[in-house]
Each structure stands twice: as C-alpha cells, then as structure tokens.
Short mmCIF file of C-alpha atoms and ligand atoms in Angstrom, two decimals:
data_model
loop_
_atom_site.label_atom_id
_atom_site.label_comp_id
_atom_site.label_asym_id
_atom_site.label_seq_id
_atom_site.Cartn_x
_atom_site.Cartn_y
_atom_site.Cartn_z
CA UNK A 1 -7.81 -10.31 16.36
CA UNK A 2 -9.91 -9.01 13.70
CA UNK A 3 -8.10 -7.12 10.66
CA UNK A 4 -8.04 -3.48 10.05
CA UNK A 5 -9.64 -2.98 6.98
CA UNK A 6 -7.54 -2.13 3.38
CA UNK A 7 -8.40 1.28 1.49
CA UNK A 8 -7.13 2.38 -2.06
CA UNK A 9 -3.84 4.32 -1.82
CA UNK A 10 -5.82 7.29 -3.58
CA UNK A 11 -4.26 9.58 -6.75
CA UNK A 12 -1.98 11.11 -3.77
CA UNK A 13 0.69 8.76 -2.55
CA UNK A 14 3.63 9.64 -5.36
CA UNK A 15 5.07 12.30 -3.30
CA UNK A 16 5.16 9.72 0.03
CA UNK A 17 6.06 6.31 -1.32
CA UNK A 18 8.21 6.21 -4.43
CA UNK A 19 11.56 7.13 -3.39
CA UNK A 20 15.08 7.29 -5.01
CA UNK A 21 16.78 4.04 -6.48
CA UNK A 22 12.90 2.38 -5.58
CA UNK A 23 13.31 0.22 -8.95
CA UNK A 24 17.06 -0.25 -8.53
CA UNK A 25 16.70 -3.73 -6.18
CA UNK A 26 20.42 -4.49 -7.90
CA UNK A 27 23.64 -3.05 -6.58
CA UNK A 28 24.73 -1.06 -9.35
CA UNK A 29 26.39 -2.64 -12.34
CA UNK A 30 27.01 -6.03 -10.67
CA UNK A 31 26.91 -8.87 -13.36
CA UNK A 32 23.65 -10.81 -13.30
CA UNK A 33 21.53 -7.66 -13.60
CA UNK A 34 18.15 -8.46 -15.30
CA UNK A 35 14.93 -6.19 -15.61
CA UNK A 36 11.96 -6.89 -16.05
CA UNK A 37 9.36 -4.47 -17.72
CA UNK A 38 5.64 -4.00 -18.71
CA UNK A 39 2.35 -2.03 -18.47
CA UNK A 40 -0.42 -1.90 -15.93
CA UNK A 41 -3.83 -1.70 -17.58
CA UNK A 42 -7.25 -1.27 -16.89
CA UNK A 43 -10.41 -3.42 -17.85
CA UNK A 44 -11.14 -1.35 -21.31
CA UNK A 45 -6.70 -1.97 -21.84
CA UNK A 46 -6.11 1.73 -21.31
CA UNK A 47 -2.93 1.90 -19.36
CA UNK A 48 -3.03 2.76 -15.54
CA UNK A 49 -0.73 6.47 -15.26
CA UNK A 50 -1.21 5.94 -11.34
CA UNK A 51 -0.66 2.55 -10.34
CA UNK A 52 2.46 1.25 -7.61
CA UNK A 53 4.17 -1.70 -7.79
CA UNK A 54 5.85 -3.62 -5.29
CA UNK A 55 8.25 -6.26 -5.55
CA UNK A 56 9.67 -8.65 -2.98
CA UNK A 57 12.16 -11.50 -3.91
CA UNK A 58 14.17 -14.03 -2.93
CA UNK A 59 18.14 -13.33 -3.22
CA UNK A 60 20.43 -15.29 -5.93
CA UNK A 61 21.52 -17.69 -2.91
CA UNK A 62 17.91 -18.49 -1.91
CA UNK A 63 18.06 -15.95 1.05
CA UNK A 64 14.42 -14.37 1.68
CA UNK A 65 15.60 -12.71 5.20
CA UNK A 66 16.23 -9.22 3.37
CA UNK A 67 18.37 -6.19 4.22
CA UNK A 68 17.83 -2.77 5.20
CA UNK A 69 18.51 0.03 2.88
CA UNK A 70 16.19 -0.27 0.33
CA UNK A 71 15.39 3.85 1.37
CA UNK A 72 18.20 5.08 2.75
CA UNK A 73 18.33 8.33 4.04
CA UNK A 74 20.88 10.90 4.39
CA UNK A 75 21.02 11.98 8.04
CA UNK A 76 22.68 15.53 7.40
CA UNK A 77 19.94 16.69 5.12
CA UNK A 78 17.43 14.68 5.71
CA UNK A 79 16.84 13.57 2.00
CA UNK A 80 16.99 10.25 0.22
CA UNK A 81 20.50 9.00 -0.14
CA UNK A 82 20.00 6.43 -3.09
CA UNK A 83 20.81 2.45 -2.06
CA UNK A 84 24.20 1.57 -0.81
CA UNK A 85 25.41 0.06 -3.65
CA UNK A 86 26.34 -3.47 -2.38
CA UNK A 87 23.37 -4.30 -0.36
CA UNK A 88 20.61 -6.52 -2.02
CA UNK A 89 17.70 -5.91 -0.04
CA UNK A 90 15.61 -8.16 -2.25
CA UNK A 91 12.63 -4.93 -2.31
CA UNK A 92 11.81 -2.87 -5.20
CA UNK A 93 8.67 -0.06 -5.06
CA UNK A 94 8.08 1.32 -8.74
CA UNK A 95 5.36 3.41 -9.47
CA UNK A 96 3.72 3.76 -13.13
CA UNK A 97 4.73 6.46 -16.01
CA UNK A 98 2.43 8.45 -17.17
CA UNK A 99 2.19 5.77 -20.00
CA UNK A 100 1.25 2.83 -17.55
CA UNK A 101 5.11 1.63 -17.74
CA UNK A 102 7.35 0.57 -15.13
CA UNK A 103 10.48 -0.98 -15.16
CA UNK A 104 12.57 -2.80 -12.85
CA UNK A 105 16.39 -3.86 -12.45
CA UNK A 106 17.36 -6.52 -10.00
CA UNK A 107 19.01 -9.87 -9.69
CA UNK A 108 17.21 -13.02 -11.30
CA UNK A 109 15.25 -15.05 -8.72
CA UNK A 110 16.82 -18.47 -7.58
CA UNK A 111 15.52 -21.20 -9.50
CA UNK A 112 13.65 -22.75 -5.98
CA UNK A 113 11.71 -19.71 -5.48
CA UNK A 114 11.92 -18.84 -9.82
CA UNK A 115 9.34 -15.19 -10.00
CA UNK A 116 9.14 -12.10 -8.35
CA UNK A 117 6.21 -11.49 -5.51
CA UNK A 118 4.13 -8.55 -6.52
CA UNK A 119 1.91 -6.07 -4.82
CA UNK A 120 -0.22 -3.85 -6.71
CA UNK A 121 -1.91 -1.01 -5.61
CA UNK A 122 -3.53 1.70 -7.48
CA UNK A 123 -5.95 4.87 -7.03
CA UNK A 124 -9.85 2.70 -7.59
CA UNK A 125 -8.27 0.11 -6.32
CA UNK A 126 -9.45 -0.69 -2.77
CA UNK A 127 -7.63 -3.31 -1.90
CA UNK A 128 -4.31 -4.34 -3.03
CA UNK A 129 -3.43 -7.37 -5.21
CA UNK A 130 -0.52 -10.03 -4.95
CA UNK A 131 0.56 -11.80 -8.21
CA UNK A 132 3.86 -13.42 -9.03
CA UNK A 133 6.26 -12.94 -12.49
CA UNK A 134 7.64 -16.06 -13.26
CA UNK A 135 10.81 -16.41 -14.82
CA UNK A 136 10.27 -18.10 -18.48
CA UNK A 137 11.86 -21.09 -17.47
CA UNK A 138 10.46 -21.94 -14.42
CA UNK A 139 8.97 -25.46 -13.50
CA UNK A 140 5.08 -25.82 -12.28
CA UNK A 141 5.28 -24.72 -8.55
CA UNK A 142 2.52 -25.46 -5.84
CA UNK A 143 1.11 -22.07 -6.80
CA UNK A 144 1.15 -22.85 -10.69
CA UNK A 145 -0.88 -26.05 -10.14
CA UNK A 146 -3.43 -24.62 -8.41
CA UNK A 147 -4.01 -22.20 -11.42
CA UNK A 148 -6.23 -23.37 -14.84
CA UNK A 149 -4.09 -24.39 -17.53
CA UNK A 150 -5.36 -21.79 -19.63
CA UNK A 151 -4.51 -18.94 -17.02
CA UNK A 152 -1.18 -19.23 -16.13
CA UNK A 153 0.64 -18.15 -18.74
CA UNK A 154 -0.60 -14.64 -17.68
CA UNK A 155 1.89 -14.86 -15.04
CA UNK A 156 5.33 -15.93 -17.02
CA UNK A 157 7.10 -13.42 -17.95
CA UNK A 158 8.55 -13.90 -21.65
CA UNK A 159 11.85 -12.85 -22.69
CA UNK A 160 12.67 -10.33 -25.04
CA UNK A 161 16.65 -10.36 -25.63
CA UNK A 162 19.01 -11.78 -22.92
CA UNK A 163 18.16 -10.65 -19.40
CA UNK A 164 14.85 -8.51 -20.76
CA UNK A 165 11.78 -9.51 -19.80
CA UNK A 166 8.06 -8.72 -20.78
CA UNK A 167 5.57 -8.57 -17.55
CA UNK A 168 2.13 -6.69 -18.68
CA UNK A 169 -0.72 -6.78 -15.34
CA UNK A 170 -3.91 -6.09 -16.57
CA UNK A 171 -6.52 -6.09 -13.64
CA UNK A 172 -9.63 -6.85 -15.77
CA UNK A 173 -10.36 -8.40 -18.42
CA UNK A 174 -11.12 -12.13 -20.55
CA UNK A 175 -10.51 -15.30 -18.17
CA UNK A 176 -6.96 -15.88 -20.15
CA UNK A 177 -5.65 -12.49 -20.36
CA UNK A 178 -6.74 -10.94 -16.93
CA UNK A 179 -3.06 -10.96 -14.63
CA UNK A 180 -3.99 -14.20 -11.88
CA UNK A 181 -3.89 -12.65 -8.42
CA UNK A 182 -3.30 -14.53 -5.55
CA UNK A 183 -5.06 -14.37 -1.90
CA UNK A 184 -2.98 -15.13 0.94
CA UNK A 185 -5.49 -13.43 4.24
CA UNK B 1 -23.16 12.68 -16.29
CA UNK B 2 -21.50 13.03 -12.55
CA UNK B 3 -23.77 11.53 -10.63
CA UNK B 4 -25.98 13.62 -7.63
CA UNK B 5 -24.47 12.33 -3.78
CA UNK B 6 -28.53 11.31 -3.83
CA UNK B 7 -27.81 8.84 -6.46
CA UNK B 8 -24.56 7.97 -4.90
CA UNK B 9 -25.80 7.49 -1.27
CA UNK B 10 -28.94 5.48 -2.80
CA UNK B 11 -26.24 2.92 -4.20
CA UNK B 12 -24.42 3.30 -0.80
CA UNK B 13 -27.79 2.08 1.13
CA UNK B 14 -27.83 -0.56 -1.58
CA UNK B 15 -24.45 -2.45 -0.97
CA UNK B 16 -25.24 -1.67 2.64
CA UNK B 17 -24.96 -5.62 3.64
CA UNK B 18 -21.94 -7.27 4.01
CA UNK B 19 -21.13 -9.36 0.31
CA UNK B 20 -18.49 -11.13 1.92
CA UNK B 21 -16.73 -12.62 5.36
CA UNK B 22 -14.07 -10.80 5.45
CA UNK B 23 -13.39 -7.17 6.58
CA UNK B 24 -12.28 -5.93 3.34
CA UNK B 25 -13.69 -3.74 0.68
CA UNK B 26 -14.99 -6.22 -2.12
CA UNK B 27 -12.39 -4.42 -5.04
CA UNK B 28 -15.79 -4.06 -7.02
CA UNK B 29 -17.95 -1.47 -5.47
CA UNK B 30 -20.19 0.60 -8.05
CA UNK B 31 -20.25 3.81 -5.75
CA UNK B 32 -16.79 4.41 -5.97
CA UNK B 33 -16.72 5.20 -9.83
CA UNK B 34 -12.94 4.53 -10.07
CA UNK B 35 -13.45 0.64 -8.69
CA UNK B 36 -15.19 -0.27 -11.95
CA UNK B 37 -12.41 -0.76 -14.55
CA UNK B 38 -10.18 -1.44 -12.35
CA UNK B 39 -10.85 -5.05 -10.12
CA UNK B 40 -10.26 -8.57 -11.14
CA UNK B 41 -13.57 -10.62 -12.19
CA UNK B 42 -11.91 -14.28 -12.12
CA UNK B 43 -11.69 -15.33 -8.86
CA UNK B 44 -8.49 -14.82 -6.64
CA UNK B 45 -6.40 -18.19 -6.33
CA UNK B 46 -6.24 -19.13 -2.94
CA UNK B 47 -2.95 -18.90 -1.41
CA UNK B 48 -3.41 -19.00 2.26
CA UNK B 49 -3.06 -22.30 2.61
CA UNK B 50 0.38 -23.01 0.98
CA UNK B 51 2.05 -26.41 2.04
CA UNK B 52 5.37 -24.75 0.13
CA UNK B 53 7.53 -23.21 3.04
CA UNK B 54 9.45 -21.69 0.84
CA UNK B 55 6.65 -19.44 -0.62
CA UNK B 56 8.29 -15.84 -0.51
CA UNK B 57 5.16 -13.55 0.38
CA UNK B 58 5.44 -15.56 3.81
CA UNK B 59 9.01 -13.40 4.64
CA UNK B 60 8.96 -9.96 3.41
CA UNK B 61 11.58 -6.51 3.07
CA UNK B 62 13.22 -5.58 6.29
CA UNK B 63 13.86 -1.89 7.12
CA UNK B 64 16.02 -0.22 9.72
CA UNK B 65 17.77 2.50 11.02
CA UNK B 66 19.36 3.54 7.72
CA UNK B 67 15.65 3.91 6.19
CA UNK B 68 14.19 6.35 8.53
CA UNK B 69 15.35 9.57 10.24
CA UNK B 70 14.58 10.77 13.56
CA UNK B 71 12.42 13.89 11.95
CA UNK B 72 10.57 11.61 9.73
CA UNK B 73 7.86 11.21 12.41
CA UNK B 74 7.01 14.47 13.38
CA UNK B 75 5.51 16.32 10.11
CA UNK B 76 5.43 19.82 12.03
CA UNK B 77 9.42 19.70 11.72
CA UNK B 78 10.09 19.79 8.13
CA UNK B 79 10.36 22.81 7.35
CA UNK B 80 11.33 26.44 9.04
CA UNK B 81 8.17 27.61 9.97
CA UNK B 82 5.14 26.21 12.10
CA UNK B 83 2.45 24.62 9.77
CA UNK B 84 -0.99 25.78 10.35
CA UNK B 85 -3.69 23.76 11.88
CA UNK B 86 -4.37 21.58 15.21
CA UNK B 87 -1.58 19.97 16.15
CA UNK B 88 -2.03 16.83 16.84
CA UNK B 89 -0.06 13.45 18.45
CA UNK B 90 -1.26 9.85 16.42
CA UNK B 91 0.05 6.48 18.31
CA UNK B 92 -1.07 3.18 18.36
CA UNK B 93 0.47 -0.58 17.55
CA UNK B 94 0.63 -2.49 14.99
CA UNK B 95 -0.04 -6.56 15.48
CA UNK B 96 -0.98 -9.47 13.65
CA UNK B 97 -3.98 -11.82 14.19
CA UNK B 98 -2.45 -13.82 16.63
CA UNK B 99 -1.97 -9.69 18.81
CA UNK B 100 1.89 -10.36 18.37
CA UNK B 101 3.85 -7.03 18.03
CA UNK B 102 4.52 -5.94 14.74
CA UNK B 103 8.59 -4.58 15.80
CA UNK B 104 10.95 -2.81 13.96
CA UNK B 105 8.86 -2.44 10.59
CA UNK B 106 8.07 0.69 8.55
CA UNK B 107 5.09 2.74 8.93
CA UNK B 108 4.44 5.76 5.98
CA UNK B 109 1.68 8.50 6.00
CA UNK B 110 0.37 10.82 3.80
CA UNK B 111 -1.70 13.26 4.12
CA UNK B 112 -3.31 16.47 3.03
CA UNK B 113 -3.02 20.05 5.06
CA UNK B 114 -5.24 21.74 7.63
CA UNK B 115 -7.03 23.45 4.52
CA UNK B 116 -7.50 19.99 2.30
CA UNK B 117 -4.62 20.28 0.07
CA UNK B 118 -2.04 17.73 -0.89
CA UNK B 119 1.77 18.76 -1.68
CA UNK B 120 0.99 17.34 -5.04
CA UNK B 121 0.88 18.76 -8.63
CA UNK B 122 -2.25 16.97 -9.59
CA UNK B 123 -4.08 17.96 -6.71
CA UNK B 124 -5.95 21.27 -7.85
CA UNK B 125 -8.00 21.75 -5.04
CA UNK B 126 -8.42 25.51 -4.72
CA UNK B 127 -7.58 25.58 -0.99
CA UNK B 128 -4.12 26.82 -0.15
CA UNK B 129 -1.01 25.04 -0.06
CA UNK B 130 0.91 25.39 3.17
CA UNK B 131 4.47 26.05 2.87
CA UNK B 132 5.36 24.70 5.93
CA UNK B 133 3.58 21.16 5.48
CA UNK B 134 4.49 18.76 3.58
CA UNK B 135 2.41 16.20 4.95
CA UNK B 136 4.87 13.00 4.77
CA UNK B 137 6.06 10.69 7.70
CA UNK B 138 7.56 7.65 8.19
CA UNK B 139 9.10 5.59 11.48
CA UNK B 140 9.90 2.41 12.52
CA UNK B 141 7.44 0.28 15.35
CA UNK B 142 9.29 0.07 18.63
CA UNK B 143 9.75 -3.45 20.49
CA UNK B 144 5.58 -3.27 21.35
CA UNK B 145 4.83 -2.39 17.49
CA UNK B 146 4.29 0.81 18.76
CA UNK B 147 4.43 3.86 16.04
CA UNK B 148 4.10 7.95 16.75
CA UNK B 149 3.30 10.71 14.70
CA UNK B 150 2.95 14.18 14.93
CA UNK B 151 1.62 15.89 12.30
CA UNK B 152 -1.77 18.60 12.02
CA UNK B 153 -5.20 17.22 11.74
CA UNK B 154 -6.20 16.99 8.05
CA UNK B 155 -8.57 18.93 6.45
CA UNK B 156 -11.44 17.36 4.52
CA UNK B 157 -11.48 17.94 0.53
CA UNK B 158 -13.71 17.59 -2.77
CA UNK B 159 -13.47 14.91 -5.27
CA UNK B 160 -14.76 14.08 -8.35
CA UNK B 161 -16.27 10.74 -8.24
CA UNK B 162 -20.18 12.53 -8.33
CA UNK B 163 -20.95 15.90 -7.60
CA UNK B 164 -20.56 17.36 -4.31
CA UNK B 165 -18.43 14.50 -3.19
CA UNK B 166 -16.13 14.95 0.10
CA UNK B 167 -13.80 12.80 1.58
CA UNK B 168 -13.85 12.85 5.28
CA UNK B 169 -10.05 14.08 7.31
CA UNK B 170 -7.92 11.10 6.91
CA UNK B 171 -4.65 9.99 7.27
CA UNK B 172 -3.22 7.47 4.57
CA UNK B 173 -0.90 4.61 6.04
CA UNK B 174 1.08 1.66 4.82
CA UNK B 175 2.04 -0.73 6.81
CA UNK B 176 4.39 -3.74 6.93
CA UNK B 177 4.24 -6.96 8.33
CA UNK B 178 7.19 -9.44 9.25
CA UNK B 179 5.15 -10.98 6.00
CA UNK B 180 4.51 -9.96 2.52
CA UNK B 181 1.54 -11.31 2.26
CA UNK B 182 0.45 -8.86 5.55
CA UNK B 183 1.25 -6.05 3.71
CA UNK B 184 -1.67 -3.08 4.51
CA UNK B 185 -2.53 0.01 2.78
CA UNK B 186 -4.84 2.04 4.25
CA UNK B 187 -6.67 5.10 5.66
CA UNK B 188 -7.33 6.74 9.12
CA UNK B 189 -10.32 8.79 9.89
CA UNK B 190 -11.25 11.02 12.91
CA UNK B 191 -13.85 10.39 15.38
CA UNK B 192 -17.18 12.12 14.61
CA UNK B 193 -16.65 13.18 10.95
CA UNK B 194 -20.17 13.97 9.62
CA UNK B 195 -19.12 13.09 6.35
CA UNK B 196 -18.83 9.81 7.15
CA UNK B 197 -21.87 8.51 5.54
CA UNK B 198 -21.11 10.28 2.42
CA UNK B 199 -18.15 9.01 1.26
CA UNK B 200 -17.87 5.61 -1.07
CA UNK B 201 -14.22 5.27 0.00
CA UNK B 202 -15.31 4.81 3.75
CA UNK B 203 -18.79 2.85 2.66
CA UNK B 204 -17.08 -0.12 0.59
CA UNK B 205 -16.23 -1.62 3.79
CA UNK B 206 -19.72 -2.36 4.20
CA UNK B 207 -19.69 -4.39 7.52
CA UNK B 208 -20.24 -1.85 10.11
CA UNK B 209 -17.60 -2.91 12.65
CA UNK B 210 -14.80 -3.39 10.27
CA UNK B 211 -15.40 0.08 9.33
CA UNK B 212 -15.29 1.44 13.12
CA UNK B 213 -11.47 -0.29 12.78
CA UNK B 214 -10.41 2.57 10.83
CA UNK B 215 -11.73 5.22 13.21
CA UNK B 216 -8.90 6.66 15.51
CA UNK B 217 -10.44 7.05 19.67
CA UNK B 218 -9.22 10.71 20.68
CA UNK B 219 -7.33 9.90 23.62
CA UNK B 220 -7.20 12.94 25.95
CA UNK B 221 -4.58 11.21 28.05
CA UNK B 222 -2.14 11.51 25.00
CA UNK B 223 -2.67 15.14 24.67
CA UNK B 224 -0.50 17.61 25.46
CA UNK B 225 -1.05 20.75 27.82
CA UNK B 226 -1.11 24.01 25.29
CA UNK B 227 0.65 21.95 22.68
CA UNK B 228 -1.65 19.06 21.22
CA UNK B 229 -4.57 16.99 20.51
CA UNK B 230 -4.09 12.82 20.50
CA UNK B 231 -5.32 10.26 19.01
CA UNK B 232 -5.14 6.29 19.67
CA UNK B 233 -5.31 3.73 16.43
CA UNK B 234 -4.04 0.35 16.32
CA UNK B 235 -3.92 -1.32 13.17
CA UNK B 236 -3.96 -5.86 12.59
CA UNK B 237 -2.60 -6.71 9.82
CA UNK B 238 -4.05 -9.71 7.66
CA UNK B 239 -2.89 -12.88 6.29
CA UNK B 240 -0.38 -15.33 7.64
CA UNK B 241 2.74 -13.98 10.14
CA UNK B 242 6.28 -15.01 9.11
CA UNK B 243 6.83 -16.80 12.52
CA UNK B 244 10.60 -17.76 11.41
CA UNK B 245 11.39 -14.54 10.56
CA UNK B 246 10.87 -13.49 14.15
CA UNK B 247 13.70 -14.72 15.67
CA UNK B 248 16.22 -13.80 12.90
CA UNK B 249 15.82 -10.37 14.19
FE1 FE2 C 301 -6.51 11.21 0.65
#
C-alpha cells in the first residue's frame, strides 16, 4: 500500500505532544542515570526555539520490547500523572527551550545496541529526521560503516564529566558538521 | 520583503513535478519559506536495508491503557460547556505497507478551533479563542488499527510565510507504528477546501496522488442524525514493520 504522506508538525504542537516527565526516560534517582544534552540548530547555527525530539532506546539488559507509561494519565482528573517511577519504557519526547536546548535523563544504552534512536521534527521541517547519539565509546556498527569517515563523528556524543554528555543536531550545514540522518522508508 | 501568494503560487507551479519517487515532501521546498534553513543538504544514509537485526528503530515505544483516557478521544468533552462549530466524527485505520493493522498504538491530534485559533500563546491570530475547545486528542487503534475522534471541524487561519497566506482546515496527527522507523507526523485536510492550491504546506507533496492521501472522504454513513458530520481517513505508515514485535503483544 502506498504511504500517507509526512507534513511538518507546524509552530503548534507544544500544547499536544510534550507532556509531563517526557525527558525523564529514567525511573527517578535509580543509579546508572546519565543525560545527555545539546542544541538543535539551523543552517545559519541560530538555535531552533521550536524543534521536538524523540528518543527511543534499547533497555540496560538489551530489551527493545518497551513498556507502557511513558504518559500516564490520571484517570480521576484527567491530567498527566508523571511516569511511574519504576517502569523504563525506553521513550523520551523533549521539546526545545526557547534557547534551542534540550536535555534528557535516562539509562545508558547497552553496549550491543551503544546510542540513542532519534526523531526530529520541527516547524519548516516537512518531514521528520532519524539520527542516532552514540555513546563515546562505542565500536563501528553496521550503521557507522556505511557513513564517510569524516562524518561520523557528528553522531558521537562526547562526554563532558561522568555520565554528561554533549549531543548538538544541526540540520544544515558543511559536509562534517551537518548531524548524519538516516533513511529507513 | 513577504512575498505576494502570485509569487508564491508561481514557485508552486514551478516544483509542480514530482523531484523524487517517493510520496514525501522533498525537506527542501523554496515555497514554504521556513524549509530553507532548516533541511539536510548531504544526502540521507540509507538505512532501509539493515542486515543488523538488532537495529532499534526496527521495534519502537509501546503505549497502553495507562497512557490514554477514555475522554481523550472526544475533544467536545473537555471542558463544561459545548464548543462551537460543526461537530464532527473522524475514523479510519492505520496499516503498514504490507495493509497489516496498526493495533494498540497511539494516535495524537491537534488542532485549531471552529474560528482558526490554536489554544496556544504564540498563536496571535485575532480570531477568538474558544473556552470550551481545547483542541487535543489522543486514543489507542483497536484490534483493526482502527482510531475515532470527535472533535469540531477546524477553521482555516493566516500565516506568515508571504502575504495573504492561508492554511486550509486541517487536523495535525502523529502516528505510531509497531516500528520506529514508521513513525508519521502529519496533517489531515477536508474534502473540497478551495484553499487547497494555495498553500505550500499542502503543495510540497508535489505528486498529485500522494497528496489526495491526506484528504479525508466525508462519509455520510458515519454521520450522525442531528448530532454530526463524518469523515473517513486511513493513514500507511512508511518504512519497515517490526514483524517480531507483533506477536509479543
Ligand atoms: Fe496547523
């Protein structure tokens, strides 16, 4: 069957998608807790105030079938009820400051499956775009080879003190700065 | 200078043939102003052919019963009072390529009023807000892939991309697959709109029956006696279906 056709998201989703906890993927205060961090910027590097971020991991143990709860709801009034605090649902939905920043706390990625999968979407962007953050450490993957040597380091994230890490996306711009996006359709 | 919907529709004509073979809007398209600073130039890195099992955009987030109340679907609810507008009843199904149901995934909308406002501080559109309409849903897909809404049709609204620029009524959705990589964000329109040919957001899908994809059928056999209008879209979701995945749940 033929696809339905992507749009942009528009300047109007933040009072639909972002919800409550959306950059908490990591029960809270359970050891292990990493974040990851960065900008989202445009071709001329002016930061993007109204871009959404997606992540989608693979649990410590390897796991990638997921959990409910990354939205749960609170079925008296209706309202957001904040994650569960045990569950690791292994999805985070972040959407930029004002300033282009976005942060995210969640477990680090098992060293098979060593990055983050990330879908970006933002207001003049029509269709969305999948990259990957790469944990500092991690060894050439099928993905990484199939990338120019010069290129890939746009997707490693570097680390700043213990259990920081760097991650800037920058749709446009030179061949080894612009973010590598990936095309799965 | 904002550009005159003459110069716009002129570049409109322009891209008018498909650039590429797929449905999608190529993420550079002049018209829509916004596109220009912010697509890719390198080429994508194909990733549709991974040998590695184990990539992770080939399972993606689950969602269930603890995600989604029962009022989330019908937007008329929300609040104390009746919104204003046509009330109106949107269904389909969600599949993948292959026409398997999409089941127990989340659907979102958004959506602006009956007058063309959005519930949203940067949206200064001088039409009124509606205190009874928030204009956000969300459900899960039955065991078909089937979703429901009811909400009230959308009013049309300016823009700033060139002058005199309206976006046709839509309805914005996101979708999920049993995949990441299938994820879908997207937009709705009504049968009919004459602003159809206006609009760059509706225009960068240039091949003319892609774009017919995201026009809903009015379906008079899903409307209600003295209560509401309905309309029929299904949406397919691209890329590749996380067949393992299916049985798990
Ligand atoms: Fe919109």
């Amino acid at each position: 069957m033929l696809p339905t056709p992507s749009q942009t998201v528009g300047p109007f989703y933040g009072y639909a998608l972002p919800f409550p906890d959306g950059a908490a993927v990591a029960p809270l205060g359970r050891p292990g807790t990493v974040v990851f961090h960065g900008l989202v910027l445009d071709g001329e590097g002016a930061p993007i105030p109204d871009a959404l971020l997606e992540f989608w991991q693979a649990a410590p143990d390897g796991g990638r079938q997921g959990r409910a709860g990354s939205m749960r709801r609170d079925h008296t009034t209706g309202g957001h009820a904040g994650r569960d605090g045990v569950t690791f649902t292994g999805f985070g939905r972040v959407a930029t400051d004002a300033d282009g920043s976005w942060s995210l706390h969640t477990l680090t990625p098992p060293a098979e499956a060593p990055y983050l999968a990330v879908c970006v979407f933002a207001r003049g962007l029509l269709h969305h775009l999948f990259t990957r953050v790469y944990l500092p450490d991690a060894r050439p993957d099928e993905v990484l080879r199939r990338i120019p040597a010069e290129r890939r380091s746009t997707l490693f994230a570097r680390e700043e003190r213990p259990g920081v890490f760097g991650f800037d996306i920058r749709l446009q711009g030179a061949p080894h700065e612009e973010t590598v996006f990936l095309d799965f359709a | 200078m904002s550009p005159t919907q003459q110069e716009i529709s002129a570049e409109i004509a322009a891209q008018a043939a498909p650039t590429s073979g797929t449905a999608h809007p190529e993420r550079r398209y002049p018209p829509y102003r916004s596109s220009l600073l912010r697509h890719p130039r390198q080429p994508l890195v194909p990733a549709d052919d991974l040998k590695d099992p184990d990539a992770v955009e080939l399972s993606g987030p689950v969602f269930g019963v603890t995600d989604v109340t029962e009022l989330d679907a019908d937007l008329t609810r929300q609040h104390h009072g009746e919104p204003l507008g046509e009330r109106i009843t949107v269904t389909g199904r969600v599949l993948d390529r292959d026409g398997r149901p999409v089941r127990g995934q989340l659907v979102e909308i958004w959506q602006a009023n009956a007058s063309g406002r959005y519930a949203h501080q940067r949206d200064q559109h001088s039409a009124p807000l509606d205190p009874n309409f928030t204009g956000v849903g969300r459900c899960l897909t039955d065991d078909q892939g089937r979703y429901r809404f009811t909400t009230v049709k959308p009013g049309a609204y300016p823009w700033r991309n060139h002058t005199n620029a309206w976006r046709p009524a839509h309805i914005h959705f996101s979708l999920f697959g049993t995949a990441f990589a299938q994820r879908l964000v997207t937009q709705m329109y009504f049968p009919g709109d004459p602003l159809f040919a206006y609009d760059p957001i509706l225009r960068s899908v240039t091949d003319d029956a892609a774009r017919q994809r995201l026009v809903a059928a009015y379906d008079h056999e899903l409307s209600v006696p003295e209560w509401s209008l309905g309309y029929r879209w299904d949406v397919v979701l691209d890329g590749p279906a996380a067949t393992w995945t299916e049985e798990g749940r």
